[in-house]
mmCIF file of C-alpha atoms and ligand atoms in Angstrom:
data_model
loop_
_atom_site.group_PDB
_atom_site.id
_atom_site.type_symbol
_atom_site.label_atom_id
_atom_site.label_comp_id
_atom_site.label_asym_id
_atom_site.label_seq_id
_atom_site.Cartn_x
_atom_site.Cartn_y
_atom_site.Cartn_z
ATOM 1 C CA UNK N 1 53.906 80.209 105.209
ATOM 2 C CA UNK N 2 52.662 78.606 108.378
ATOM 3 C CA UNK N 3 52.421 74.808 108.614
ATOM 4 C CA UNK N 4 48.842 74.308 108.285
ATOM 5 C CA UNK N 5 48.701 70.517 108.920
ATOM 6 C CA UNK N 6 49.900 70.780 112.365
ATOM 7 C CA UNK N 7 47.021 72.935 113.548
ATOM 8 C CA UNK N 8 48.802 75.993 113.484
ATOM 9 C CA UNK N 9 47.384 79.384 112.001
ATOM 10 C CA UNK N 10 47.414 79.638 108.400
ATOM 11 C CA UNK N 11 48.133 82.789 106.297
ATOM 12 C CA UNK N 12 44.577 83.982 105.909
ATOM 13 C CA UNK N 13 44.275 83.915 109.760
ATOM 14 C CA UNK N 14 42.071 80.703 109.961
ATOM 15 C CA UNK N 15 43.383 77.656 111.719
ATOM 16 C CA UNK N 16 43.833 74.100 109.853
ATOM 17 C CA UNK N 17 42.861 71.242 111.780
ATOM 18 C CA UNK N 18 44.604 67.855 111.609
ATOM 19 C CA UNK N 19 43.905 66.029 108.397
ATOM 20 C CA UNK N 20 42.691 69.180 106.713
ATOM 21 C CA UNK N 21 44.720 69.271 103.402
ATOM 22 C CA UNK N 22 43.110 72.148 101.633
ATOM 23 C CA UNK N 23 44.637 75.439 102.733
ATOM 24 C CA UNK N 24 43.402 78.856 101.839
ATOM 25 C CA UNK N 25 45.751 80.745 99.361
ATOM 26 C CA UNK N 26 46.635 84.438 99.291
ATOM 27 C CA UNK N 27 44.165 86.183 97.157
ATOM 28 C CA UNK N 28 45.944 89.317 97.530
ATOM 29 C CA UNK N 29 49.807 89.099 98.120
ATOM 30 C CA UNK N 30 50.034 92.815 98.684
ATOM 31 C CA UNK N 31 51.532 93.871 95.370
ATOM 32 C CA UNK N 32 51.004 97.616 94.582
ATOM 33 C CA UNK N 33 49.366 98.595 91.356
ATOM 34 C CA UNK N 34 51.761 98.700 88.413
ATOM 35 C CA UNK N 35 52.792 102.163 87.382
ATOM 36 C CA UNK N 36 53.916 102.849 83.856
ATOM 37 C CA UNK N 37 57.204 104.703 83.513
ATOM 38 C CA UNK N 38 57.850 107.317 80.781
ATOM 39 C CA UNK N 39 60.023 104.914 78.761
ATOM 40 C CA UNK N 40 57.082 102.443 78.866
ATOM 41 C CA UNK N 41 54.803 104.867 77.059
ATOM 42 C CA UNK N 42 57.232 107.266 75.105
ATOM 43 C CA UNK N 43 59.417 105.460 72.638
ATOM 44 C CA UNK N 44 61.648 108.739 72.554
ATOM 45 C CA UNK N 45 62.250 108.564 76.172
ATOM 46 C CA UNK N 46 63.074 104.830 75.814
ATOM 47 C CA UNK N 47 65.662 105.848 73.165
ATOM 48 C CA UNK N 48 66.930 108.342 75.598
ATOM 49 C CA UNK N 49 67.414 106.042 78.205
ATOM 50 C CA UNK N 50 68.999 103.488 75.873
ATOM 51 C CA UNK N 51 71.687 106.066 75.013
ATOM 52 C CA UNK N 52 72.309 106.937 78.583
ATOM 53 C CA UNK N 53 72.858 103.360 79.410
ATOM 54 C CA UNK N 54 75.272 102.987 76.450
ATOM 55 C CA UNK N 55 76.996 106.092 77.631
ATOM 56 C CA UNK N 56 77.584 104.682 81.016
ATOM 57 C CA UNK N 57 79.017 101.532 79.604
ATOM 58 C CA UNK N 58 81.099 103.727 77.319
ATOM 59 C CA UNK N 59 82.502 105.586 80.347
ATOM 60 C CA UNK N 60 83.475 102.219 81.809
ATOM 61 C CA UNK N 61 85.635 101.295 78.536
ATOM 62 C CA UNK N 62 87.184 104.954 78.799
ATOM 63 C CA UNK N 63 88.122 104.150 82.448
ATOM 64 C CA UNK N 64 89.711 100.706 81.665
ATOM 65 C CA UNK N 65 91.607 102.415 78.972
ATOM 66 C CA UNK N 66 92.826 105.056 81.263
ATOM 67 C CA UNK N 67 94.009 102.499 83.679
ATOM 68 C CA UNK N 68 95.951 100.646 81.048
ATOM 69 C CA UNK N 69 97.621 103.808 79.572
ATOM 70 C CA UNK N 70 98.512 104.861 83.181
ATOM 71 C CA UNK N 71 99.979 101.591 83.971
ATOM 72 C CA UNK N 72 102.045 100.883 80.793
ATOM 73 C CA UNK N 73 102.886 104.358 79.604
ATOM 74 C CA UNK N 74 103.958 105.930 82.996
ATOM 75 C CA UNK N 75 107.641 104.610 83.450
ATOM 76 C CA UNK N 76 108.410 104.062 87.229
ATOM 77 C CA UNK N 77 112.018 103.241 86.757
ATOM 78 C CA UNK N 78 114.820 103.963 89.166
ATOM 79 C CA UNK N 79 114.768 107.587 88.415
ATOM 80 C CA UNK N 80 111.088 108.226 88.915
ATOM 81 C CA UNK N 81 110.021 110.863 91.164
ATOM 82 C CA UNK N 82 107.299 111.089 93.963
ATOM 83 C CA UNK N 83 105.314 113.293 91.626
ATOM 84 C CA UNK N 84 105.418 110.673 88.806
ATOM 85 C CA UNK N 85 104.172 108.037 91.252
ATOM 86 C CA UNK N 86 101.392 110.116 92.424
ATOM 87 C CA UNK N 87 100.347 110.910 89.171
ATOM 88 C CA UNK N 88 100.080 107.288 88.170
ATOM 89 C CA UNK N 89 98.411 106.341 91.232
ATOM 90 C CA UNK N 90 95.790 109.139 90.642
ATOM 91 C CA UNK N 91 95.249 107.867 87.158
ATOM 92 C CA UNK N 92 95.056 104.018 88.121
ATOM 93 C CA UNK N 93 92.358 105.058 90.812
ATOM 94 C CA UNK N 94 90.226 107.191 88.514
ATOM 95 C CA UNK N 95 90.497 104.613 85.733
ATOM 96 C CA UNK N 96 89.395 101.787 88.007
ATOM 97 C CA UNK N 97 86.620 103.984 89.483
ATOM 98 C CA UNK N 98 85.347 104.986 86.100
ATOM 99 C CA UNK N 99 85.594 101.425 84.973
ATOM 100 C CA UNK N 100 83.543 99.849 87.835
ATOM 101 C CA UNK N 101 81.153 102.660 88.416
ATOM 102 C CA UNK N 102 80.385 102.891 84.541
ATOM 103 C CA UNK N 103 79.343 99.149 84.544
ATOM 104 C CA UNK N 104 77.448 99.397 87.758
ATOM 105 C CA UNK N 105 75.453 102.617 87.183
ATOM 106 C CA UNK N 106 74.753 101.491 83.593
ATOM 107 C CA UNK N 107 73.178 98.269 84.721
ATOM 108 C CA UNK N 108 71.192 99.937 87.458
ATOM 109 C CA UNK N 109 69.888 102.626 84.941
ATOM 110 C CA UNK N 110 69.042 99.836 82.407
ATOM 111 C CA UNK N 111 67.137 98.025 84.913
ATOM 112 C CA UNK N 112 65.169 100.854 86.355
ATOM 113 C CA UNK N 113 64.441 102.711 83.152
ATOM 114 C CA UNK N 114 63.920 100.039 80.581
ATOM 115 C CA UNK N 115 63.535 96.599 81.966
ATOM 116 C CA UNK N 116 60.096 95.383 82.644
ATOM 117 C CA UNK N 117 59.315 96.246 86.486
ATOM 118 C CA UNK N 118 56.099 94.001 86.817
ATOM 119 C CA UNK N 119 55.984 92.458 90.341
ATOM 120 C CA UNK N 120 54.812 88.690 90.225
ATOM 121 C CA UNK N 121 54.130 86.383 92.977
ATOM 122 C CA UNK N 122 53.760 82.670 93.027
ATOM 123 C CA UNK N 123 53.228 79.688 95.698
ATOM 124 C CA UNK N 124 56.420 78.549 97.119
ATOM 125 C CA UNK N 125 57.115 74.924 96.564
ATOM 126 C CA UNK N 126 60.075 72.430 96.156
ATOM 127 C CA UNK N 127 61.685 72.026 92.812
ATOM 128 C CA UNK N 128 61.957 68.302 92.234
ATOM 129 C CA UNK N 129 60.314 67.371 88.766
ATOM 130 C CA UNK N 130 61.583 67.594 85.219
ATOM 131 C CA UNK N 131 58.586 69.937 84.514
ATOM 132 C CA UNK N 132 59.702 72.273 87.440
ATOM 133 C CA UNK N 133 63.209 72.300 85.993
ATOM 134 C CA UNK N 134 61.940 73.215 82.564
ATOM 135 C CA UNK N 135 59.666 75.775 84.037
ATOM 136 C CA UNK N 136 62.734 77.357 85.703
ATOM 137 C CA UNK N 137 64.643 77.424 82.377
ATOM 138 C CA UNK N 138 61.806 79.025 80.734
ATOM 139 C CA UNK N 139 61.749 81.684 83.292
ATOM 140 C CA UNK N 140 65.358 82.398 82.900
ATOM 141 C CA UNK N 141 64.714 82.576 79.032
ATOM 142 C CA UNK N 142 61.825 85.031 79.696
ATOM 143 C CA UNK N 143 64.169 87.117 81.791
ATOM 144 C CA UNK N 144 66.822 87.426 79.083
ATOM 145 C CA UNK N 145 63.962 88.256 76.614
ATOM 146 C CA UNK N 146 62.416 90.942 79.007
ATOM 147 C CA UNK N 147 65.834 92.592 79.431
ATOM 148 C CA UNK N 148 65.461 93.608 75.752
ATOM 149 C CA UNK N 149 69.154 92.751 75.315
ATOM 150 C CA UNK N 150 68.418 91.117 72.007
ATOM 151 C CA UNK N 151 66.437 94.111 70.776
ATOM 152 C CA UNK N 152 68.759 96.865 72.091
ATOM 153 C CA UNK N 153 72.230 96.211 70.143
ATOM 154 C CA UNK N 154 73.542 99.544 71.363
ATOM 155 C CA UNK N 155 73.281 98.501 75.004
ATOM 156 C CA UNK N 156 74.454 94.864 74.276
ATOM 157 C CA UNK N 157 77.430 96.065 72.399
ATOM 158 C CA UNK N 158 78.573 98.586 74.891
ATOM 159 C CA UNK N 159 77.917 96.202 77.675
ATOM 160 C CA UNK N 160 80.006 93.465 75.953
ATOM 161 C CA UNK N 161 82.778 95.999 75.398
ATOM 162 C CA UNK N 162 82.751 97.159 79.037
ATOM 163 C CA UNK N 163 82.677 93.659 80.473
ATOM 164 C CA UNK N 164 85.414 92.299 78.194
ATOM 165 C CA UNK N 165 87.646 95.208 78.912
ATOM 166 C CA UNK N 166 87.224 95.380 82.665
ATOM 167 C CA UNK N 167 89.345 92.389 83.796
ATOM 168 C CA UNK N 168 92.263 93.735 81.785
ATOM 169 C CA UNK N 169 93.503 95.978 84.700
ATOM 170 C CA UNK N 170 93.637 93.015 87.117
ATOM 171 C CA UNK N 171 95.504 90.960 84.511
ATOM 172 C CA UNK N 172 97.962 93.933 83.791
ATOM 173 C CA UNK N 173 98.926 94.273 87.431
ATOM 174 C CA UNK N 174 100.112 90.768 87.625
ATOM 175 C CA UNK N 175 103.097 92.221 85.889
ATOM 176 C CA UNK N 176 103.962 93.877 89.449
ATOM 177 C CA UNK N 177 104.841 90.433 90.629
ATOM 178 C CA UNK N 178 108.106 90.570 89.049
ATOM 179 C CA UNK N 179 111.014 91.189 88.457
ATOM 180 C CA UNK N 180 112.407 88.821 91.143
ATOM 181 C CA UNK N 181 114.472 90.813 93.696
ATOM 182 C CA UNK N 182 117.434 88.588 93.480
ATOM 183 C CA UNK N 183 119.932 90.293 95.732
ATOM 184 C CA UNK N 184 118.644 93.797 95.438
ATOM 185 C CA UNK N 185 117.311 93.818 98.938
ATOM 186 C CA UNK N 186 120.509 92.294 100.423
ATOM 187 C CA UNK N 187 122.425 95.501 99.823
ATOM 188 C CA UNK N 188 121.824 98.901 101.090
ATOM 189 C CA UNK N 189 123.369 102.396 101.420
ATOM 190 C CA UNK N 190 124.736 101.079 104.963
ATOM 191 C CA UNK N 191 127.434 99.285 103.274
ATOM 192 C CA UNK N 192 130.972 101.181 103.806
ATOM 193 C CA UNK N 193 132.154 102.748 100.858
ATOM 194 C CA UNK N 194 136.078 102.906 100.122
ATOM 195 C CA UNK N 195 136.505 101.927 103.823
ATOM 196 C CA UNK N 196 134.574 104.852 105.083
ATOM 197 C CA UNK N 197 131.746 103.871 107.548
ATOM 198 C CA UNK N 198 128.396 105.495 107.139
ATOM 199 C CA UNK N 199 127.108 107.804 109.938
ATOM 200 C CA UNK N 200 123.626 107.379 111.281
ATOM 201 C CA UNK N 201 121.576 110.642 110.452
ATOM 202 C CA UNK N 202 118.156 111.831 111.603
ATOM 203 C CA UNK N 203 115.321 111.428 109.412
ATOM 204 C CA UNK N 204 114.358 113.778 107.628
ATOM 205 C CA UNK N 205 116.748 116.457 108.162
ATOM 206 C CA UNK N 206 119.870 114.212 107.724
ATOM 207 C CA UNK N 207 122.081 115.462 110.619
ATOM 208 C CA UNK N 208 124.402 113.004 112.175
ATOM 209 C CA UNK N 209 123.635 111.447 115.596
ATOM 210 C CA UNK N 210 126.252 111.282 118.415
ATOM 211 C CA UNK N 211 125.936 108.365 120.815
ATOM 212 C CA UNK N 212 125.668 111.019 123.709
ATOM 213 C CA UNK N 213 122.288 112.272 122.158
ATOM 214 C CA UNK N 214 120.743 108.989 122.405
ATOM 215 C CA UNK N 215 119.334 109.110 125.981
ATOM 216 C CA UNK N 216 117.853 105.837 127.699
ATOM 217 C CA UNK N 217 114.296 105.206 126.473
ATOM 218 C CA UNK N 218 114.676 107.625 123.389
ATOM 219 C CA UNK N 219 113.994 106.487 119.877
ATOM 220 C CA UNK N 220 115.149 107.797 116.461
ATOM 221 C CA UNK N 221 113.929 107.489 112.901
ATOM 222 C CA UNK N 222 117.347 107.016 111.139
ATOM 223 C CA UNK N 223 118.737 107.513 107.552
ATOM 224 C CA UNK N 224 122.342 107.039 106.198
ATOM 225 C CA UNK N 225 124.248 110.330 106.286
ATOM 226 C CA UNK N 226 124.386 111.783 102.695
ATOM 227 C CA UNK N 227 120.930 110.065 101.661
ATOM 228 C CA UNK N 228 119.336 113.514 101.226
ATOM 229 C CA UNK N 229 121.945 114.567 98.683
ATOM 230 C CA UNK N 230 120.957 111.723 96.329
ATOM 231 C CA UNK N 231 118.913 112.567 93.337
ATOM 232 C CA UNK N 232 115.271 112.479 93.908
ATOM 233 C CA UNK N 233 114.969 109.513 91.798
ATOM 234 C CA UNK N 234 116.836 107.084 94.162
ATOM 235 C CA UNK N 235 113.528 106.239 95.938
ATOM 236 C CA UNK N 236 114.391 102.513 96.240
ATOM 237 C CA UNK N 237 117.637 103.074 97.935
ATOM 238 C CA UNK N 238 116.093 105.344 100.331
ATOM 239 C CA UNK N 239 113.216 102.997 101.155
ATOM 240 C CA UNK N 240 115.657 100.035 101.834
ATOM 241 C CA UNK N 241 117.823 102.084 104.249
ATOM 242 C CA UNK N 242 115.435 103.373 106.797
ATOM 243 C CA UNK N 243 116.249 102.301 110.447
ATOM 244 C CA UNK N 244 115.012 102.813 113.948
ATOM 245 C CA UNK N 245 117.501 103.306 116.706
ATOM 246 C CA UNK N 246 116.792 103.098 120.436
ATOM 247 C CA UNK N 247 118.742 102.900 123.735
ATOM 248 C CA UNK N 248 118.094 100.277 126.277
ATOM 249 C CA UNK N 249 120.081 99.260 129.437
ATOM 250 C CA UNK N 250 122.815 97.062 128.011
ATOM 251 C CA UNK N 251 121.865 94.203 130.609
ATOM 252 C CA UNK N 252 118.332 94.076 128.832
ATOM 253 C CA UNK N 253 120.033 93.171 125.469
ATOM 254 C CA UNK N 254 120.685 89.414 124.881
ATOM 255 C CA UNK N 255 122.808 89.220 121.727
ATOM 256 C CA UNK N 256 123.344 85.906 120.079
ATOM 257 C CA UNK N 257 126.795 84.608 119.284
ATOM 258 C CA UNK N 258 128.299 86.691 116.573
ATOM 259 C CA UNK N 259 126.330 89.865 117.507
ATOM 260 C CA UNK N 260 127.910 90.774 120.625
ATOM 261 C CA UNK N 261 129.431 93.894 119.278
ATOM 262 C CA UNK N 262 126.441 95.083 117.025
ATOM 263 C CA UNK N 263 125.121 97.291 119.717
ATOM 264 C CA UNK N 264 126.946 100.272 121.398
ATOM 265 C CA UNK N 265 126.230 101.015 125.128
ATOM 266 C CA UNK N 266 122.786 99.694 124.828
ATOM 267 C CA UNK N 267 122.062 101.674 121.604
ATOM 268 C CA UNK N 268 120.668 99.318 118.764
ATOM 269 C CA UNK N 269 119.501 99.927 115.236
ATOM 270 C CA UNK N 270 116.833 97.786 113.393
ATOM 271 C CA UNK N 271 115.568 97.931 109.999
ATOM 272 C CA UNK N 272 112.273 99.784 110.005
ATOM 273 C CA UNK N 273 110.695 97.649 107.000
ATOM 274 C CA UNK N 274 108.393 95.211 108.556
ATOM 275 C CA UNK N 275 109.235 91.656 107.680
ATOM 276 C CA UNK N 276 105.502 90.849 107.016
ATOM 277 C CA UNK N 277 104.705 92.953 103.963
ATOM 278 C CA UNK N 278 106.941 95.791 104.312
ATOM 279 C CA UNK N 279 105.102 98.666 106.098
ATOM 280 C CA UNK N 280 107.153 101.038 108.271
ATOM 281 C CA UNK N 281 107.362 99.645 111.856
ATOM 282 C CA UNK N 282 106.843 103.162 113.400
ATOM 283 C CA UNK N 283 105.758 102.633 117.084
ATOM 284 C CA UNK N 284 108.211 102.193 119.864
ATOM 285 C CA UNK N 285 106.752 101.165 123.439
ATOM 286 C CA UNK N 286 109.257 102.339 125.882
ATOM 287 C CA UNK N 287 108.161 100.512 128.961
ATOM 288 C CA UNK N 288 108.106 96.985 127.248
ATOM 289 C CA UNK N 289 110.640 97.560 124.520
ATOM 290 C CA UNK N 290 108.338 96.458 121.936
ATOM 291 C CA UNK N 291 108.194 97.747 118.354
ATOM 292 C CA UNK N 292 104.738 97.805 116.654
ATOM 293 C CA UNK N 293 103.952 97.683 112.908
ATOM 294 C CA UNK N 294 100.670 99.707 112.581
ATOM 295 C CA UNK N 295 99.503 97.720 109.521
ATOM 296 C CA UNK N 296 98.805 94.340 110.885
ATOM 297 C CA UNK N 297 99.948 94.541 114.418
ATOM 298 C CA UNK N 298 103.033 92.641 114.238
ATOM 299 C CA UNK N 299 105.054 93.068 117.403
ATOM 300 C CA UNK N 300 108.973 92.695 117.852
ATOM 301 C CA UNK N 301 110.745 92.471 121.109
ATOM 302 C CA UNK N 302 113.798 94.608 121.108
ATOM 303 C CA UNK N 303 115.212 92.675 124.146
ATOM 304 C CA UNK N 304 115.142 89.511 121.995
ATOM 305 C CA UNK N 305 116.843 90.861 118.703
ATOM 306 C CA UNK N 306 113.527 91.887 117.510
ATOM 307 C CA UNK N 307 111.959 88.707 117.621
ATOM 308 C CA UNK N 308 108.150 88.399 116.552
ATOM 309 C CA UNK N 309 106.037 87.910 119.694
ATOM 310 C CA UNK N 310 102.707 88.908 117.980
ATOM 311 C CA UNK N 311 101.118 89.317 114.526
ATOM 312 C CA UNK N 312 101.763 87.792 111.200
ATOM 313 C CA UNK N 313 105.353 88.592 110.575
ATOM 314 C CA UNK N 314 107.456 85.618 110.640
ATOM 315 C CA UNK N 315 111.050 86.881 110.970
ATOM 316 C CA UNK N 316 112.714 89.278 113.304
ATOM 317 C CA UNK N 317 113.597 92.742 111.988
ATOM 318 C CA UNK N 318 117.079 92.657 110.521
ATOM 319 C CA UNK N 319 119.701 94.439 112.824
ATOM 320 C CA UNK N 320 122.219 96.963 111.739
ATOM 321 C CA UNK N 321 125.588 96.585 113.463
ATOM 322 C CA UNK N 322 126.674 99.936 114.931
ATOM 323 C CA UNK N 323 129.547 101.618 116.754
ATOM 324 C CA UNK N 324 130.999 105.243 117.062
ATOM 325 C CA UNK N 325 133.782 106.914 115.006
ATOM 326 C CA UNK N 326 136.449 108.831 116.549
ATOM 327 C CA UNK N 327 134.112 112.146 116.727
ATOM 328 C CA UNK N 328 131.599 110.128 118.878
ATOM 329 C CA UNK N 329 129.071 109.876 115.951
ATOM 330 C CA UNK N 330 127.303 106.588 115.534
ATOM 331 C CA UNK N 331 128.211 104.800 112.416
ATOM 332 C CA UNK N 332 127.106 101.383 110.703
ATOM 333 C CA UNK N 333 130.143 98.875 111.008
ATOM 334 C CA UNK N 334 128.716 97.035 108.032
ATOM 335 C CA UNK N 335 125.677 96.601 105.841
ATOM 336 C CA UNK N 336 122.739 94.488 107.097
ATOM 337 C CA UNK N 337 123.712 90.838 107.266
ATOM 338 C CA UNK N 338 120.449 89.761 105.674
ATOM 339 C CA UNK N 339 117.939 91.180 103.123
ATOM 340 C CA UNK N 340 115.557 93.781 104.574
ATOM 341 C CA UNK N 341 111.799 93.589 104.083
ATOM 342 C CA UNK N 342 109.293 90.771 103.455
ATOM 343 C CA UNK N 343 110.316 87.098 102.535
ATOM 344 C CA UNK N 344 110.933 86.175 98.954
ATOM 345 C CA UNK N 345 112.008 82.908 97.163
ATOM 346 C CA UNK N 346 115.870 83.367 97.040
ATOM 347 C CA UNK N 347 116.181 85.291 100.321
ATOM 348 C CA UNK N 348 117.858 82.562 102.188
ATOM 349 C CA UNK N 349 120.738 82.457 99.847
ATOM 350 C CA UNK N 350 121.729 85.982 100.975
ATOM 351 C CA UNK N 351 121.530 85.539 104.711
ATOM 352 C CA UNK N 352 125.094 85.948 106.137
ATOM 353 C CA UNK N 353 124.378 85.472 109.764
ATOM 354 C CA UNK N 354 121.058 83.675 110.677
ATOM 355 C CA UNK N 355 118.974 84.793 113.614
ATOM 356 C CA UNK N 356 119.394 82.452 116.366
HETATM 357 S S1 FES F 1 103.261 94.793 107.279
HETATM 358 FE FE1 FES F 1 103.719 94.818 109.409
HETATM 359 S S2 FES F 1 102.304 93.485 110.225
HETATM 360 FE FE2 FES F 1 101.831 93.510 108.185
#
C-alpha cells in the first residue's frame, strides 16, 4: 500500500493530497474465480482422497517402525560385518525417508484435495485491540474447522499416529551417545605383543614397509602387519590403528623432549583419525608438509608434531613412535602414547606423554 497522506500515489493510481483522509480501496484485489475440485462436488472422490491421505500417514508410521526395528534388532557388536552395517544403514535411511515423506506428502495431499481452497483478501492493519485479538482467535478456530479434522476421524487418527511416532527415531539414536569409551581408544593393535614389535604395512594389501622404500616426500597409508588376517568382525580394531607415514628432511622435524627417537631418518607416523570428529585425514601437501582433513578442513603441520594450524580440531594428531628391525622393516616401538580420535571426557587420564 502506498502512503497516501504524504501526497504519494495510492493503489488506484490517484494521488491523495495532504489532509485527505479517505483513500480509495481495492475493488478487485485480483483473485481469480474459484474453481471447484472433484472432491468438492463428488462425495466418493472426497472419500477416496481421505483414504489416500490416511494411507500416506500410515506409510509414515510404517517408516518409523522400520527405523526402530533396524536400530534395535540389528546387532552391531564387535563381530558385526560391513554387510550388516550396510544393511542397517540402508534400513535406517529408508525408514526415515518413509516416515518424513509420508507425513509431508499426506499433509500436502490433504490440503490440496480436501481443505477449503477459497482465496480471501482483507485490508492490512495493525493488530492492537482486544477485538482484533479475538478476531484472530476466531480465524484460527475457523481454519481448524475448515481443515475438517474433526469431521474426518480417519485422517485425524492416522495423522496423530504418524506425528506421535515420528520423534521416536531421534530419541532412539540418543542411545548412540554411549557407552563411554573409557580406555578403549587408548589401546590399539600397535602395542607390542609378547615383546614382538609390530611392523608397519601398506593399506590395504598388508605388505610390510622397509625404511628404504620411503623416499623423501612420499606418503603411505599404513596398517599394522597381520591386521588383514583378523576376522572381518574386528572393525573397531582396524579403525583405531590406521596411520599415515611420511618422510621429511630430518632437519625439518622439531621433536619435543621425550620424542627425539620417535622418528626414523625423517620418517614419521601419525594417527590418521582426525582429532575433530574422527574423519580420516587423507591429504598430504608435500610442499608445505601439511596434512588436511577433508571433512572440515582441519590442517596439521608435520614439522610441528602435527600441531593444528587451521580448522576446528583442537589437538595434534597422535604420533606413533617408530624405528626399524634387524631386516630394515619399519616397526612401531610402542603403542600410541595417547588415545586416538576425538576428545572425550576421560581422555586426559590416558595421556602418557602430553603434546608440548
Ligand atoms: S573431522 Fe577432521 S576437521 Fe572435522
